[in-house]
mmCIF file of C-alpha atoms in Angstrom:
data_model
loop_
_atom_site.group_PDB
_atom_site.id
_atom_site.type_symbol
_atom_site.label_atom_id
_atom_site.label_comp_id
_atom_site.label_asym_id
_atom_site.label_seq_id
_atom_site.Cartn_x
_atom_site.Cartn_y
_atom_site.Cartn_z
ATOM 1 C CA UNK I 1 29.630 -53.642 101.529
ATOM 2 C CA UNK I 2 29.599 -49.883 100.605
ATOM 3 C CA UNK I 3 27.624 -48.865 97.452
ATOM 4 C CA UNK I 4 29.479 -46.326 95.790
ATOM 5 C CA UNK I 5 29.492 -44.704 92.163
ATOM 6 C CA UNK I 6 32.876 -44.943 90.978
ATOM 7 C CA UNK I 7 33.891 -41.173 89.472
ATOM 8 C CA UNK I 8 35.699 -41.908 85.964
ATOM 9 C CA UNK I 9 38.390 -39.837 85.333
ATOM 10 C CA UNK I 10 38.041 -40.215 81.990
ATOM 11 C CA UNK I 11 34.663 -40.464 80.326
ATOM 12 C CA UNK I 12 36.149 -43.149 77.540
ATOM 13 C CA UNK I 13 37.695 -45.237 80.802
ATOM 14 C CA UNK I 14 34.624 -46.847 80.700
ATOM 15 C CA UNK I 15 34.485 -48.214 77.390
ATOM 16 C CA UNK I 16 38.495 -49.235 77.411
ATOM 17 C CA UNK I 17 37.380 -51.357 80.307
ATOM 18 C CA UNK I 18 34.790 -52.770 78.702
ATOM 19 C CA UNK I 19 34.568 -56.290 76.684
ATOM 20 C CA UNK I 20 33.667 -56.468 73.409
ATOM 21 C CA UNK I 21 31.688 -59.089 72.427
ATOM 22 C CA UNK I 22 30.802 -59.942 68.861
ATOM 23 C CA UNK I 23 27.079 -61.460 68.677
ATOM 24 C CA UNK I 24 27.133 -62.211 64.798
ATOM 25 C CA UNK I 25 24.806 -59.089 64.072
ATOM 26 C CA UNK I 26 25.586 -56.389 61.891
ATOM 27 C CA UNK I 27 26.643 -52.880 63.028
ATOM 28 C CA UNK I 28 24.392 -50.270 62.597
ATOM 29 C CA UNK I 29 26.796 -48.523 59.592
ATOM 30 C CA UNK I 30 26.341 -52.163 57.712
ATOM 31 C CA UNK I 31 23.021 -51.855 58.490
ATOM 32 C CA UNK I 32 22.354 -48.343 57.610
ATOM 33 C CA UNK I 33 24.657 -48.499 53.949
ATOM 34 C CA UNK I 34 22.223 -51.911 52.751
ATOM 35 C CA UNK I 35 18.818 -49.557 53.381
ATOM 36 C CA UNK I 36 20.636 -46.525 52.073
ATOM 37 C CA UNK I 37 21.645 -48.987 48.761
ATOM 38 C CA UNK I 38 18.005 -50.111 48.243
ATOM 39 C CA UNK I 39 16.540 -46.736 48.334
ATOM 40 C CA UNK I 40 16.220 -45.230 45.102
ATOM 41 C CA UNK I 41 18.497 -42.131 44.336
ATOM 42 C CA UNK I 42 17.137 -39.450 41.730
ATOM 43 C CA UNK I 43 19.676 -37.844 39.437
ATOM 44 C CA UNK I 44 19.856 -34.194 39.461
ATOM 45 C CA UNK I 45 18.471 -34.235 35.844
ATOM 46 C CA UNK I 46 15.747 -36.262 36.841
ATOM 47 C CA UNK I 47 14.787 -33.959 40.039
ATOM 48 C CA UNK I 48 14.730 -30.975 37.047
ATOM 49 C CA UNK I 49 12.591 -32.844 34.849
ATOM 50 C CA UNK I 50 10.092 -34.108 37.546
ATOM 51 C CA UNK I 51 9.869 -30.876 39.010
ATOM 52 C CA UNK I 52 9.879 -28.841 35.720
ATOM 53 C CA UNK I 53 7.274 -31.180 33.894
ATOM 54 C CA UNK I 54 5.144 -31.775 36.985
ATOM 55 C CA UNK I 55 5.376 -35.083 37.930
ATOM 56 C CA UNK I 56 4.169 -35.907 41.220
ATOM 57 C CA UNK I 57 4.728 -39.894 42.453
ATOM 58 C CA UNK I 58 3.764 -40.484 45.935
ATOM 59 C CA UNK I 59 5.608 -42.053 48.704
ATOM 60 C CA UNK I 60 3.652 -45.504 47.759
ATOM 61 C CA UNK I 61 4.515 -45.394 44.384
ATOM 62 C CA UNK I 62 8.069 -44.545 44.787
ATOM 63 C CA UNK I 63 8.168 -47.377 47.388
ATOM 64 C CA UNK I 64 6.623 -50.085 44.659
ATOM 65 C CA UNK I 65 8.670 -48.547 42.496
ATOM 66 C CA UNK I 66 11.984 -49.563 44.460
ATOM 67 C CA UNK I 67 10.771 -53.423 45.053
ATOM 68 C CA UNK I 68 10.174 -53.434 41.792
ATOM 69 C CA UNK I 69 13.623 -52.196 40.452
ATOM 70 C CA UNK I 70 15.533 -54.154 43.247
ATOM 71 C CA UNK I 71 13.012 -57.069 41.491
ATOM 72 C CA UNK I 72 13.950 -56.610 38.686
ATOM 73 C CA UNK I 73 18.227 -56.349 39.253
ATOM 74 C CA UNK I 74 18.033 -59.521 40.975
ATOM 75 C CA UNK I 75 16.663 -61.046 37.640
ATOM 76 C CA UNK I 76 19.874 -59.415 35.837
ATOM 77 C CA UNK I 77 18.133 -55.837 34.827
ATOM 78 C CA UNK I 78 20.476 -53.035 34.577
ATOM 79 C CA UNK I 79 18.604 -50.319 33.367
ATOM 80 C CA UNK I 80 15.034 -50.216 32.661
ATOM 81 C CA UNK I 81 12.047 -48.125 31.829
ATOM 82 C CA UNK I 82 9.373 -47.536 34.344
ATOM 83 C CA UNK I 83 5.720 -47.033 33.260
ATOM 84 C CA UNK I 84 3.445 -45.441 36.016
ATOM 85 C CA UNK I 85 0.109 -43.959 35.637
ATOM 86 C CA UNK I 86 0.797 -40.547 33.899
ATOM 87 C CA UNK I 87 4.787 -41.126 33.689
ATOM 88 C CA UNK I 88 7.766 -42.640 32.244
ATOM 89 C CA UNK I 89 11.173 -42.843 34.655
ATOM 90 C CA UNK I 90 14.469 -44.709 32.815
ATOM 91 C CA UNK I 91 16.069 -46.379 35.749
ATOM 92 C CA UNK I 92 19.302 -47.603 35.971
ATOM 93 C CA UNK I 93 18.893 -51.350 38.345
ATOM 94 C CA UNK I 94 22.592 -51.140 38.839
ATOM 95 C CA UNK I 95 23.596 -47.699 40.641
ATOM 96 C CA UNK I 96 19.691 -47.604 42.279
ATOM 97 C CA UNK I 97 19.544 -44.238 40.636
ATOM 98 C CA UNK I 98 16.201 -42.851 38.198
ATOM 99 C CA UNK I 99 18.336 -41.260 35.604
ATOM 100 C CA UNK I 100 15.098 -39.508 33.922
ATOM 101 C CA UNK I 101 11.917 -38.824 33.979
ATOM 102 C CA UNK I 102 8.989 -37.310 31.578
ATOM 103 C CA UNK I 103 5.412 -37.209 30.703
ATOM 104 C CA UNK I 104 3.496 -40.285 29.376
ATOM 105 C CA UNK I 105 2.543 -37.414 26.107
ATOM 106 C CA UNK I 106 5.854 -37.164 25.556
ATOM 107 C CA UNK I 107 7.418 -40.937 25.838
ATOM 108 C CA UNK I 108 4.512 -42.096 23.121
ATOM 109 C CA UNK I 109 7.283 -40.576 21.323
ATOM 110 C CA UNK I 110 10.460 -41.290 22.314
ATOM 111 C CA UNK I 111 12.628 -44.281 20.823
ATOM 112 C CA UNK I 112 14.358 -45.646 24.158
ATOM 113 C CA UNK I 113 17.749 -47.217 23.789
ATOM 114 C CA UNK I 114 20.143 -48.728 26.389
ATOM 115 C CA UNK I 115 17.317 -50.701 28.701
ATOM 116 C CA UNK I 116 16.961 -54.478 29.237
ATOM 117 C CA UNK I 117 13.947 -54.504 31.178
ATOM 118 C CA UNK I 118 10.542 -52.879 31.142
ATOM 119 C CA UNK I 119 8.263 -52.145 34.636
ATOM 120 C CA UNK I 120 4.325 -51.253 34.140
ATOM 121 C CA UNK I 121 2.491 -50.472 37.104
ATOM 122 C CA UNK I 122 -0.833 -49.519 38.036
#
């Protein structure tokens, strides 16, 4: 029995001879849009105010952050206020998106409107 490499004559000849086979897991763009949904997006006026007032939140923090918001959505939250260490971020649950962000200084006096839920972290 010769062992020969068969030349395709068309590099997609391959796959229309192949058999697909469905295996009940998810393709990698299902896969790929659920992690991209749970990952916090930051509004364009929230990347101005976090860079303009100085508010650094490290990769931890934004990652409790996000288990806390998805948390907190599951229990019906649509938008909330997030209280870190030396900031406050209004979130909205819903879209996955921090909408703003500013100084602790400067939410002392702020009336906030529009939230049904309330995060404070360490």
């Amino acid at each position: 029995m010769p062992h020969r490499i068969k030349q395709l004559t068309h590099p997609l000849e391959l796959l229309n001879n192949r058999k697909v086979v469905q295996t009940g897991k998810q393709s990698f763009k299902t896969v790929l849009h659920e992690v991209q949904k749970e990952q916090l997006k930051i509004s364009k006026h929230a990347q101005e105010r976090l860079i303009g007032r100085k508010i650094d939140i490290s990769t931890e923090q934004w990652n409790s952050i996000e288990q806390k918001v998805q948390e907190a959505h599951k229990k019906g939250v649509n938008d909330s206020l997030v209280i870190i260490n030396d900031a406050a971020l209004i979130i909205s649950a819903k879209n996955n998106t921090v909408i703003t962000a500013m100084n602790l200084d400067e939410a002392k006096s702020q009336i906030f409107t529009n939230i049904n839920g309330t995060i404070i972290m360490d």
